[in-house]
Amino acid sequence: MATKSSANGADPEPGGESFVQLADGVHALTSEGDPNVGAVEAEDFLVCFEARSTPAAARRWLLRLRERTAKPVRYLVLSHFHAVRTLGASAFDADVVIAHERTRTLIAERGRQDWAGELARTPEAFPEAAGIPGLTWPTMTFSDRLTIPLGGERGDLELRHPGRGHTAGDIVGWLPQQRILFAGDLVESRAAPHCGDAFHDEWATSTLDKVAALGAELLVGGCGPVARNRAEVDAAIAQSRHFLDELRRAVTDVRDRSGTPAEAYRAAHDALAPRFHGRPSFDNLPLAVRRYWDECDGVTWPRIWTPQRESEVRTALT
C-alpha cells in the first residue's frame, strides 16, 4: 500500500496519476493528461476543487481521498465550465456547487456543445460516460471573491476571479495561510495552455499579473505535477505567459502583413513547437490561433465550438 505523501513527494497512481499531500489537510491528485483536482479540509467538512469528467473518474479520486478523511463534501468548486472538469460533479454529493457567475452563463450558452466536442475529440478522457447525469449547474455564484472560513487554526480558503483568461469565468482557490494556490487552467507548468475560449490579451497581462502577485509557494496547475517552491511557481506562470505572448506575436505579425489564419498557425507552431511539442493540449493550437484571430477582428466573446466547427478549423489551418 502506498505511504502517505507530502509536499516533497507523491503516491504514484495508475495512469500516471499521483496523490499529493500539499500541507496538513490539503490534498491533490495530479495527472499528466487529466485535469488535476484538489481538496481542502475544514474542521468538519471538505472543499473539493474540480469535479473531473465523469462520475466514474471522480470516484477514483474520492476513493483515494477517503483514505485520508471521511469528512463530507460541503463545497465543490468549479474553476470554469469545460466538460472535462465539471461533469463528474454528481459523485461528490456536495451541499453547494460554486462557480463564477460567467461560468453559469457559459454552461447555459454552450455547455452541451462543449460536452459533445470534448467527448468527440478525446473519448478516452470520459470513462463510463453513460453515467453522466447531465450538465453540472452551480448552486452558488460570485463575481469577484468568496471566502470560506475553514475553522480552528486552518485559516480561510479564498476563491478569486483574477480576470478573464482561459475562459471568461476562471477562478482560483487561494490558501493565504499555507501559500497554496489551485490555479485551474490559468497556469500550466508542463502543458500548453488551451486557448479556444480564451481572452488572450487579458490573460497574458493583468490576469497572470494578479495570479503572480499572490506569491504562492505551492501551485496546482491545470494538469501535471505540482510547482513545489516559489521558483517553480514563478517558472510555471512565466511559461504560461510565454505561450500566450508567442501566440499573440505570431498571429499579429501575420495579420500585419495581410496573411491568412493558416499562415498564422504555421508561424505560431514554428515559434512554440520547440518548447511545447508533445505536451498536453499542444494539438489544440489551431483552436487557439483561430480564437486569437477572432479577437484581433474584434470578436470579443468566443464563438461556440461545435464538433463540426472544430473539424473545419483544424482542416483549414493545418
mmCIF file of C-alpha atoms in Angstrom:
data_model
loop_
_atom_site.group_PDB
_atom_site.id
_atom_site.type_symbol
_atom_site.label_atom_id
_atom_site.label_comp_id
_atom_site.label_asym_id
_atom_site.label_seq_id
_atom_site.Cartn_x
_atom_site.Cartn_y
_atom_site.Cartn_z
ATOM 1 C CA MET A 1 0.000 0.000 0.000
ATOM 2 C CA ALA A 2 1.263 3.490 -0.842
ATOM 3 C CA THR A 3 2.529 5.540 2.037
ATOM 4 C CA LYS A 4 1.177 8.961 2.883
ATOM 5 C CA SER A 5 2.847 11.567 0.712
ATOM 6 C CA SER A 6 3.986 15.095 1.454
ATOM 7 C CA ALA A 7 4.698 18.252 -0.488
ATOM 8 C CA ASN A 8 8.079 16.718 -1.291
ATOM 9 C CA GLY A 9 6.693 13.524 -2.729
ATOM 10 C CA ALA A 10 3.665 11.848 -4.227
ATOM 11 C CA ASP A 11 1.955 8.484 -4.235
ATOM 12 C CA PRO A 12 2.057 7.018 -7.766
ATOM 13 C CA GLU A 13 -1.336 6.010 -9.135
ATOM 14 C CA PRO A 14 -2.499 4.084 -12.210
ATOM 15 C CA GLY A 15 -2.453 6.043 -15.450
ATOM 16 C CA GLY A 16 0.265 8.474 -14.399
ATOM 17 C CA GLU A 17 -1.723 9.950 -11.519
ATOM 18 C CA SER A 18 -0.121 10.965 -8.218
ATOM 19 C CA PHE A 19 -1.772 11.656 -4.877
ATOM 20 C CA VAL A 20 -0.006 14.574 -3.185
ATOM 21 C CA GLN A 21 -0.425 15.976 0.316
ATOM 22 C CA LEU A 22 0.440 19.638 -0.052
ATOM 23 C CA ALA A 23 0.077 20.533 3.635
ATOM 24 C CA ASP A 24 -1.854 19.297 6.635
ATOM 25 C CA GLY A 25 -5.375 18.782 5.320
ATOM 26 C CA VAL A 26 -4.619 19.977 1.765
ATOM 27 C CA HIS A 27 -4.576 17.297 -0.936
ATOM 28 C CA ALA A 28 -4.346 16.954 -4.707
ATOM 29 C CA LEU A 29 -4.471 14.264 -7.356
ATOM 30 C CA THR A 30 -2.314 15.237 -10.320
ATOM 31 C CA SER A 31 -2.030 13.751 -13.783
ATOM 32 C CA GLU A 32 -0.027 14.449 -16.925
ATOM 33 C CA GLY A 33 -3.148 14.478 -19.081
ATOM 34 C CA ASP A 34 -6.330 14.504 -16.995
ATOM 35 C CA PRO A 35 -7.284 17.618 -15.056
ATOM 36 C CA ASN A 36 -5.722 17.993 -11.627
ATOM 37 C CA VAL A 37 -8.114 18.026 -8.676
ATOM 38 C CA GLY A 38 -7.770 19.061 -5.051
ATOM 39 C CA ALA A 39 -9.374 19.061 -1.635
ATOM 40 C CA VAL A 40 -9.060 21.257 1.454
ATOM 41 C CA GLU A 41 -10.115 20.013 4.877
ATOM 42 C CA ALA A 42 -12.021 22.370 7.136
ATOM 43 C CA GLU A 43 -12.765 21.498 10.761
ATOM 44 C CA ASP A 44 -15.763 19.341 9.904
ATOM 45 C CA PHE A 45 -16.193 19.423 6.128
ATOM 46 C CA LEU A 46 -14.323 19.312 2.816
ATOM 47 C CA VAL A 47 -13.987 21.774 -0.023
ATOM 48 C CA CYS A 48 -13.198 19.966 -3.281
ATOM 49 C CA PHE A 49 -11.683 21.800 -6.245
ATOM 50 C CA GLU A 50 -12.716 20.493 -9.698
ATOM 51 C CA ALA A 51 -15.063 17.604 -10.497
ATOM 52 C CA ARG A 52 -13.333 15.693 -13.332
ATOM 53 C CA SER A 53 -15.028 14.430 -16.468
ATOM 54 C CA THR A 54 -17.418 11.722 -15.291
ATOM 55 C CA PRO A 55 -18.753 10.351 -12.005
ATOM 56 C CA ALA A 56 -16.521 7.293 -12.539
ATOM 57 C CA ALA A 57 -13.415 9.486 -12.868
ATOM 58 C CA ALA A 58 -14.463 11.484 -9.803
ATOM 59 C CA ARG A 59 -14.992 8.354 -7.726
ATOM 60 C CA ARG A 60 -11.430 7.235 -8.475
ATOM 61 C CA TRP A 61 -10.215 10.478 -6.895
ATOM 62 C CA LEU A 62 -12.650 10.283 -3.994
ATOM 63 C CA LEU A 63 -11.581 6.730 -3.118
ATOM 64 C CA ARG A 64 -8.020 7.945 -2.631
ATOM 65 C CA LEU A 65 -9.215 10.992 -0.707
ATOM 66 C CA ARG A 66 -11.321 8.812 1.605
ATOM 67 C CA GLU A 67 -8.148 7.029 2.720
ATOM 68 C CA ARG A 68 -7.214 10.339 4.382
ATOM 69 C CA THR A 69 -10.514 11.790 5.563
ATOM 70 C CA ALA A 70 -14.174 10.865 5.986
ATOM 71 C CA LYS A 71 -15.396 14.455 6.215
ATOM 72 C CA PRO A 72 -18.403 15.241 3.996
ATOM 73 C CA VAL A 73 -18.036 17.426 0.925
ATOM 74 C CA ARG A 74 -19.820 20.681 1.698
ATOM 75 C CA TYR A 75 -18.474 22.702 -1.244
ATOM 76 C CA LEU A 76 -17.470 21.670 -4.744
ATOM 77 C CA VAL A 77 -15.636 24.449 -6.595
ATOM 78 C CA LEU A 78 -15.573 24.541 -10.410
ATOM 79 C CA SER A 79 -12.747 26.656 -11.810
ATOM 80 C CA HIS A 80 -14.585 27.079 -15.142
ATOM 81 C CA PHE A 81 -17.188 25.492 -17.412
ATOM 82 C CA HIS A 82 -15.366 22.923 -19.572
ATOM 83 C CA ALA A 83 -16.903 19.433 -19.585
ATOM 84 C CA VAL A 84 -13.731 17.580 -18.629
ATOM 85 C CA ARG A 85 -13.664 19.495 -15.320
ATOM 86 C CA THR A 86 -17.340 19.565 -14.399
ATOM 87 C CA LEU A 87 -19.377 16.552 -15.492
ATOM 88 C CA GLY A 88 -18.271 14.289 -12.632
ATOM 89 C CA ALA A 89 -19.908 16.546 -10.048
ATOM 90 C CA SER A 90 -22.707 14.181 -9.058
ATOM 91 C CA ALA A 91 -20.201 11.783 -7.425
ATOM 92 C CA PHE A 92 -19.294 14.352 -4.741
ATOM 93 C CA ASP A 93 -22.786 14.713 -3.263
ATOM 94 C CA ALA A 94 -21.785 18.293 -2.369
ATOM 95 C CA ASP A 95 -24.141 20.583 -0.499
ATOM 96 C CA VAL A 96 -23.070 23.572 -2.608
ATOM 97 C CA VAL A 97 -21.520 23.783 -6.097
ATOM 98 C CA ILE A 98 -19.634 27.060 -6.568
ATOM 99 C CA ALA A 99 -18.578 28.771 -9.793
ATOM 100 C CA HIS A 100 -18.110 32.244 -11.206
ATOM 101 C CA GLU A 101 -21.277 33.927 -12.421
ATOM 102 C CA ARG A 102 -19.974 33.920 -16.013
ATOM 103 C CA THR A 103 -19.409 30.175 -15.777
ATOM 104 C CA ARG A 104 -23.129 29.729 -15.270
ATOM 105 C CA THR A 105 -23.710 31.878 -18.361
ATOM 106 C CA LEU A 106 -21.293 29.773 -20.405
ATOM 107 C CA ILE A 107 -22.841 26.493 -19.288
ATOM 108 C CA ALA A 108 -26.273 27.742 -20.367
ATOM 109 C CA GLU A 109 -24.972 29.104 -23.647
ATOM 110 C CA ARG A 110 -22.591 26.336 -24.797
ATOM 111 C CA GLY A 111 -22.361 23.565 -22.223
ATOM 112 C CA ARG A 112 -23.971 20.954 -24.483
ATOM 113 C CA GLN A 113 -21.750 21.815 -27.452
ATOM 114 C CA ASP A 114 -18.613 21.780 -25.318
ATOM 115 C CA TRP A 115 -19.541 18.391 -23.890
ATOM 116 C CA ALA A 116 -20.140 16.961 -27.375
ATOM 117 C CA GLY A 117 -16.905 18.431 -28.719
ATOM 118 C CA GLU A 118 -14.687 17.231 -25.885
ATOM 119 C CA LEU A 119 -16.221 13.761 -25.945
ATOM 120 C CA ALA A 120 -15.722 13.507 -29.715
ATOM 121 C CA ARG A 121 -12.114 14.748 -29.520
ATOM 122 C CA THR A 122 -10.935 12.687 -26.541
ATOM 123 C CA PRO A 123 -13.407 9.899 -25.670
ATOM 124 C CA GLU A 124 -10.721 8.232 -23.554
ATOM 125 C CA ALA A 125 -10.890 11.207 -21.169
ATOM 126 C CA PHE A 126 -14.522 10.336 -20.288
ATOM 127 C CA PRO A 127 -14.547 6.889 -18.613
ATOM 128 C CA GLU A 128 -18.046 5.414 -18.294
ATOM 129 C CA ALA A 129 -19.544 8.468 -19.986
ATOM 130 C CA ALA A 130 -23.003 6.906 -19.878
ATOM 131 C CA GLY A 131 -23.013 7.603 -16.133
ATOM 132 C CA ILE A 132 -23.023 11.386 -16.586
ATOM 133 C CA PRO A 133 -26.475 12.565 -15.451
ATOM 134 C CA GLY A 134 -26.364 15.847 -17.408
ATOM 135 C CA LEU A 135 -24.795 19.269 -17.316
ATOM 136 C CA THR A 136 -23.374 20.438 -13.997
ATOM 137 C CA TRP A 137 -25.013 23.620 -12.710
ATOM 138 C CA PRO A 138 -23.583 25.775 -9.922
ATOM 139 C CA THR A 139 -25.872 26.443 -6.973
ATOM 140 C CA MET A 140 -23.818 29.445 -5.806
ATOM 141 C CA THR A 141 -22.012 32.019 -7.943
ATOM 142 C CA PHE A 142 -19.954 35.128 -7.288
ATOM 143 C CA SER A 143 -18.286 37.888 -9.295
ATOM 144 C CA ASP A 144 -15.004 38.806 -7.604
ATOM 145 C CA ARG A 145 -14.169 36.996 -4.357
ATOM 146 C CA LEU A 146 -15.754 34.481 -1.995
ATOM 147 C CA THR A 147 -14.197 33.476 1.336
ATOM 148 C CA ILE A 148 -14.802 30.112 3.017
ATOM 149 C CA PRO A 149 -13.690 30.029 6.690
ATOM 150 C CA LEU A 150 -12.116 26.646 7.440
ATOM 151 C CA GLY A 151 -12.388 26.858 11.222
ATOM 152 C CA GLY A 152 -9.893 26.385 14.030
ATOM 153 C CA GLU A 153 -6.398 27.434 13.046
ATOM 154 C CA ARG A 154 -6.814 26.419 9.403
ATOM 155 C CA GLY A 155 -7.411 29.946 8.119
ATOM 156 C CA ASP A 156 -9.583 30.715 5.089
ATOM 157 C CA LEU A 157 -9.940 29.489 1.545
ATOM 158 C CA GLU A 158 -10.322 32.435 -0.804
ATOM 159 C CA LEU A 159 -11.968 31.897 -4.169
ATOM 160 C CA ARG A 160 -10.899 34.670 -6.526
ATOM 161 C CA HIS A 161 -11.619 35.733 -10.089
ATOM 162 C CA PRO A 162 -8.313 37.314 -11.193
ATOM 163 C CA GLY A 163 -9.744 38.247 -14.586
ATOM 164 C CA ARG A 164 -10.671 36.635 -17.863
ATOM 165 C CA GLY A 165 -8.171 34.178 -19.278
ATOM 166 C CA HIS A 166 -8.690 30.541 -20.228
ATOM 167 C CA THR A 167 -12.404 31.406 -20.182
ATOM 168 C CA ALA A 168 -14.496 34.382 -19.123
ATOM 169 C CA GLY A 169 -15.141 32.905 -15.687
ATOM 170 C CA ASP A 170 -11.907 31.398 -14.346
ATOM 171 C CA ILE A 171 -11.481 31.246 -10.586
ATOM 172 C CA VAL A 172 -8.576 30.152 -8.407
ATOM 173 C CA GLY A 173 -8.522 28.706 -4.911
ATOM 174 C CA TRP A 174 -6.048 30.513 -2.626
ATOM 175 C CA LEU A 175 -4.936 29.451 0.846
ATOM 176 C CA PRO A 176 -3.048 32.519 2.115
ATOM 177 C CA GLN A 177 -2.009 30.901 5.394
ATOM 178 C CA GLN A 178 -0.425 27.920 3.618
ATOM 179 C CA ARG A 179 0.609 29.895 0.479
ATOM 180 C CA ILE A 180 -1.033 27.245 -1.738
ATOM 181 C CA LEU A 181 -2.823 28.061 -4.982
ATOM 182 C CA PHE A 182 -5.188 25.904 -7.031
ATOM 183 C CA ALA A 183 -4.910 27.728 -10.353
ATOM 184 C CA GLY A 184 -7.201 25.742 -12.641
ATOM 185 C CA ASP A 185 -6.273 26.119 -16.299
ATOM 186 C CA LEU A 186 -4.950 29.663 -15.891
ATOM 187 C CA VAL A 187 -1.466 28.229 -15.252
ATOM 188 C CA GLU A 188 0.213 25.173 -16.747
ATOM 189 C CA SER A 189 3.625 24.063 -15.542
ATOM 190 C CA ARG A 190 4.271 21.333 -18.117
ATOM 191 C CA ALA A 191 1.469 21.648 -20.641
ATOM 192 C CA ALA A 192 0.363 24.020 -23.361
ATOM 193 C CA PRO A 193 -2.456 26.354 -22.314
ATOM 194 C CA HIS A 194 -5.737 25.558 -24.063
ATOM 195 C CA CYS A 195 -6.989 28.794 -25.630
ATOM 196 C CA GLY A 196 -10.046 28.030 -27.729
ATOM 197 C CA ASP A 197 -12.332 30.030 -25.409
ATOM 198 C CA ALA A 198 -9.661 32.447 -24.213
ATOM 199 C CA PHE A 199 -9.248 36.156 -23.738
ATOM 200 C CA HIS A 200 -5.583 36.176 -24.711
ATOM 201 C CA ASP A 201 -4.637 39.804 -24.156
ATOM 202 C CA GLU A 202 -6.177 39.995 -20.689
ATOM 203 C CA TRP A 203 -4.893 36.551 -19.696
ATOM 204 C CA ALA A 204 -1.299 37.290 -20.719
ATOM 205 C CA THR A 205 -1.215 40.604 -18.843
ATOM 206 C CA SER A 206 -3.469 41.630 -15.962
ATOM 207 C CA THR A 207 -4.872 38.175 -15.134
ATOM 208 C CA LEU A 208 -1.496 36.468 -14.805
ATOM 209 C CA ASP A 209 -0.147 39.562 -13.056
ATOM 210 C CA LYS A 210 -2.781 39.078 -10.331
ATOM 211 C CA VAL A 211 -2.028 35.367 -10.060
ATOM 212 C CA ALA A 212 1.699 36.081 -9.715
ATOM 213 C CA ALA A 213 1.081 38.815 -7.124
ATOM 214 C CA LEU A 214 -0.380 36.264 -4.697
ATOM 215 C CA GLY A 215 3.127 34.936 -4.089
ATOM 216 C CA ALA A 216 2.171 31.256 -3.950
ATOM 217 C CA GLU A 217 4.801 28.803 -2.767
ATOM 218 C CA LEU A 218 2.936 25.714 -3.962
ATOM 219 C CA LEU A 219 0.783 25.730 -7.114
ATOM 220 C CA VAL A 220 -1.513 23.106 -8.595
ATOM 221 C CA GLY A 221 -1.977 23.952 -12.268
ATOM 222 C CA GLY A 222 -4.379 22.589 -14.834
ATOM 223 C CA CYS A 223 -2.562 19.290 -15.240
ATOM 224 C CA GLY A 224 0.827 17.839 -14.458
ATOM 225 C CA PRO A 225 2.987 17.979 -11.345
ATOM 226 C CA VAL A 226 2.771 20.482 -8.529
ATOM 227 C CA ALA A 227 5.078 23.512 -8.603
ATOM 228 C CA ARG A 228 6.742 22.998 -5.234
ATOM 229 C CA ASN A 229 8.507 26.255 -4.389
ATOM 230 C CA ARG A 230 8.442 29.913 -5.329
ATOM 231 C CA ALA A 231 10.938 29.445 -8.164
ATOM 232 C CA GLU A 232 8.846 26.658 -9.730
ATOM 233 C CA VAL A 233 5.647 28.676 -9.291
ATOM 234 C CA ASP A 234 7.216 31.678 -10.998
ATOM 235 C CA ALA A 235 8.502 29.430 -13.789
ATOM 236 C CA ALA A 236 5.052 27.913 -14.360
ATOM 237 C CA ILE A 237 3.450 31.351 -14.608
ATOM 238 C CA ALA A 238 6.261 32.558 -16.881
ATOM 239 C CA GLN A 239 5.959 29.608 -19.267
ATOM 240 C CA SER A 240 2.176 30.071 -19.468
ATOM 241 C CA ARG A 241 2.721 33.749 -20.265
ATOM 242 C CA HIS A 242 5.429 32.833 -22.794
ATOM 243 C CA PHE A 243 2.987 30.609 -24.699
ATOM 244 C CA LEU A 244 0.397 33.379 -24.832
ATOM 245 C CA ASP A 245 2.924 36.047 -25.789
ATOM 246 C CA GLU A 246 4.420 33.994 -28.617
ATOM 247 C CA LEU A 247 0.986 33.047 -29.908
ATOM 248 C CA ARG A 248 -0.130 36.671 -29.914
ATOM 249 C CA ARG A 249 3.080 37.848 -31.546
ATOM 250 C CA ALA A 250 2.930 35.237 -34.321
ATOM 251 C CA VAL A 251 -0.711 35.895 -35.176
ATOM 252 C CA THR A 252 -0.280 39.673 -35.067
ATOM 253 C CA ASP A 253 2.800 39.562 -37.309
ATOM 254 C CA VAL A 254 0.945 37.559 -39.958
ATOM 255 C CA ARG A 255 -2.120 39.801 -39.809
ATOM 256 C CA ASP A 256 0.032 42.925 -40.115
ATOM 257 C CA ARG A 257 1.375 41.670 -43.442
ATOM 258 C CA SER A 258 -2.134 40.678 -44.636
ATOM 259 C CA GLY A 259 -1.516 36.962 -44.237
ATOM 260 C CA THR A 260 -4.055 34.213 -43.595
ATOM 261 C CA PRO A 261 -5.089 32.253 -40.493
ATOM 262 C CA ALA A 262 -3.329 29.190 -41.942
ATOM 263 C CA GLU A 263 -0.107 31.188 -42.197
ATOM 264 C CA ALA A 264 -0.622 32.418 -38.652
ATOM 265 C CA TYR A 265 -0.982 28.833 -37.463
ATOM 266 C CA ARG A 266 2.279 27.818 -39.141
ATOM 267 C CA ALA A 267 4.068 30.811 -37.627
ATOM 268 C CA ALA A 268 2.706 30.069 -34.164
ATOM 269 C CA HIS A 269 3.573 26.390 -34.490
ATOM 270 C CA ASP A 270 7.142 27.205 -35.529
ATOM 271 C CA ALA A 271 7.520 29.554 -32.557
ATOM 272 C CA LEU A 272 6.016 27.246 -29.940
ATOM 273 C CA ALA A 273 6.841 23.701 -31.046
ATOM 274 C CA PRO A 274 10.451 23.681 -29.789
ATOM 275 C CA ARG A 275 9.172 24.111 -26.227
ATOM 276 C CA PHE A 276 5.657 22.674 -26.278
ATOM 277 C CA HIS A 277 5.523 19.922 -28.913
ATOM 278 C CA GLY A 278 4.376 16.678 -27.321
ATOM 279 C CA ARG A 279 2.972 18.366 -24.239
ATOM 280 C CA PRO A 280 -0.710 18.041 -23.297
ATOM 281 C CA SER A 281 -3.058 20.354 -25.247
ATOM 282 C CA PHE A 282 -0.480 21.473 -27.817
ATOM 283 C CA ASP A 283 -2.560 19.756 -30.501
ATOM 284 C CA ASN A 284 -5.267 22.366 -29.781
ATOM 285 C CA LEU A 285 -3.084 25.138 -31.199
ATOM 286 C CA PRO A 286 -5.336 25.576 -34.302
ATOM 287 C CA LEU A 287 -8.228 26.495 -32.000
ATOM 288 C CA ALA A 288 -6.058 28.997 -30.142
ATOM 289 C CA VAL A 289 -4.929 30.658 -33.380
ATOM 290 C CA ARG A 290 -8.495 30.873 -34.673
ATOM 291 C CA ARG A 291 -9.695 32.373 -31.390
ATOM 292 C CA TYR A 292 -6.937 34.994 -31.259
ATOM 293 C CA TRP A 293 -7.502 35.867 -34.921
ATOM 294 C CA ASP A 294 -11.139 36.478 -33.992
ATOM 295 C CA GLU A 295 -10.073 38.644 -31.056
ATOM 296 C CA CYS A 296 -7.961 40.749 -33.394
ATOM 297 C CA ASP A 297 -11.056 41.060 -35.619
ATOM 298 C CA GLY A 298 -12.990 42.481 -32.670
ATOM 299 C CA VAL A 299 -14.908 39.298 -31.776
ATOM 300 C CA THR A 300 -14.923 39.937 -28.042
ATOM 301 C CA TRP A 301 -16.965 36.888 -26.993
ATOM 302 C CA PRO A 302 -15.618 33.483 -28.130
ATOM 303 C CA ARG A 303 -17.572 31.695 -30.817
ATOM 304 C CA ILE A 304 -19.129 28.397 -29.752
ATOM 305 C CA TRP A 305 -17.124 25.305 -30.645
ATOM 306 C CA THR A 306 -19.263 22.579 -32.164
ATOM 307 C CA PRO A 307 -17.625 19.342 -33.359
ATOM 308 C CA GLN A 308 -18.291 20.471 -36.959
ATOM 309 C CA ARG A 309 -16.722 23.901 -36.470
ATOM 310 C CA GLU A 310 -13.674 22.429 -34.739
ATOM 311 C CA SER A 311 -13.167 19.978 -37.599
ATOM 312 C CA GLU A 312 -13.476 22.765 -40.163
ATOM 313 C CA VAL A 313 -10.962 24.959 -38.345
ATOM 314 C CA ARG A 314 -8.415 22.178 -37.978
ATOM 315 C CA THR A 315 -8.742 21.300 -41.670
ATOM 316 C CA ALA A 316 -8.458 24.923 -42.787
ATOM 317 C CA LEU A 317 -5.463 25.807 -40.647
ATOM 318 C CA THR A 318 -3.377 22.659 -40.767
#
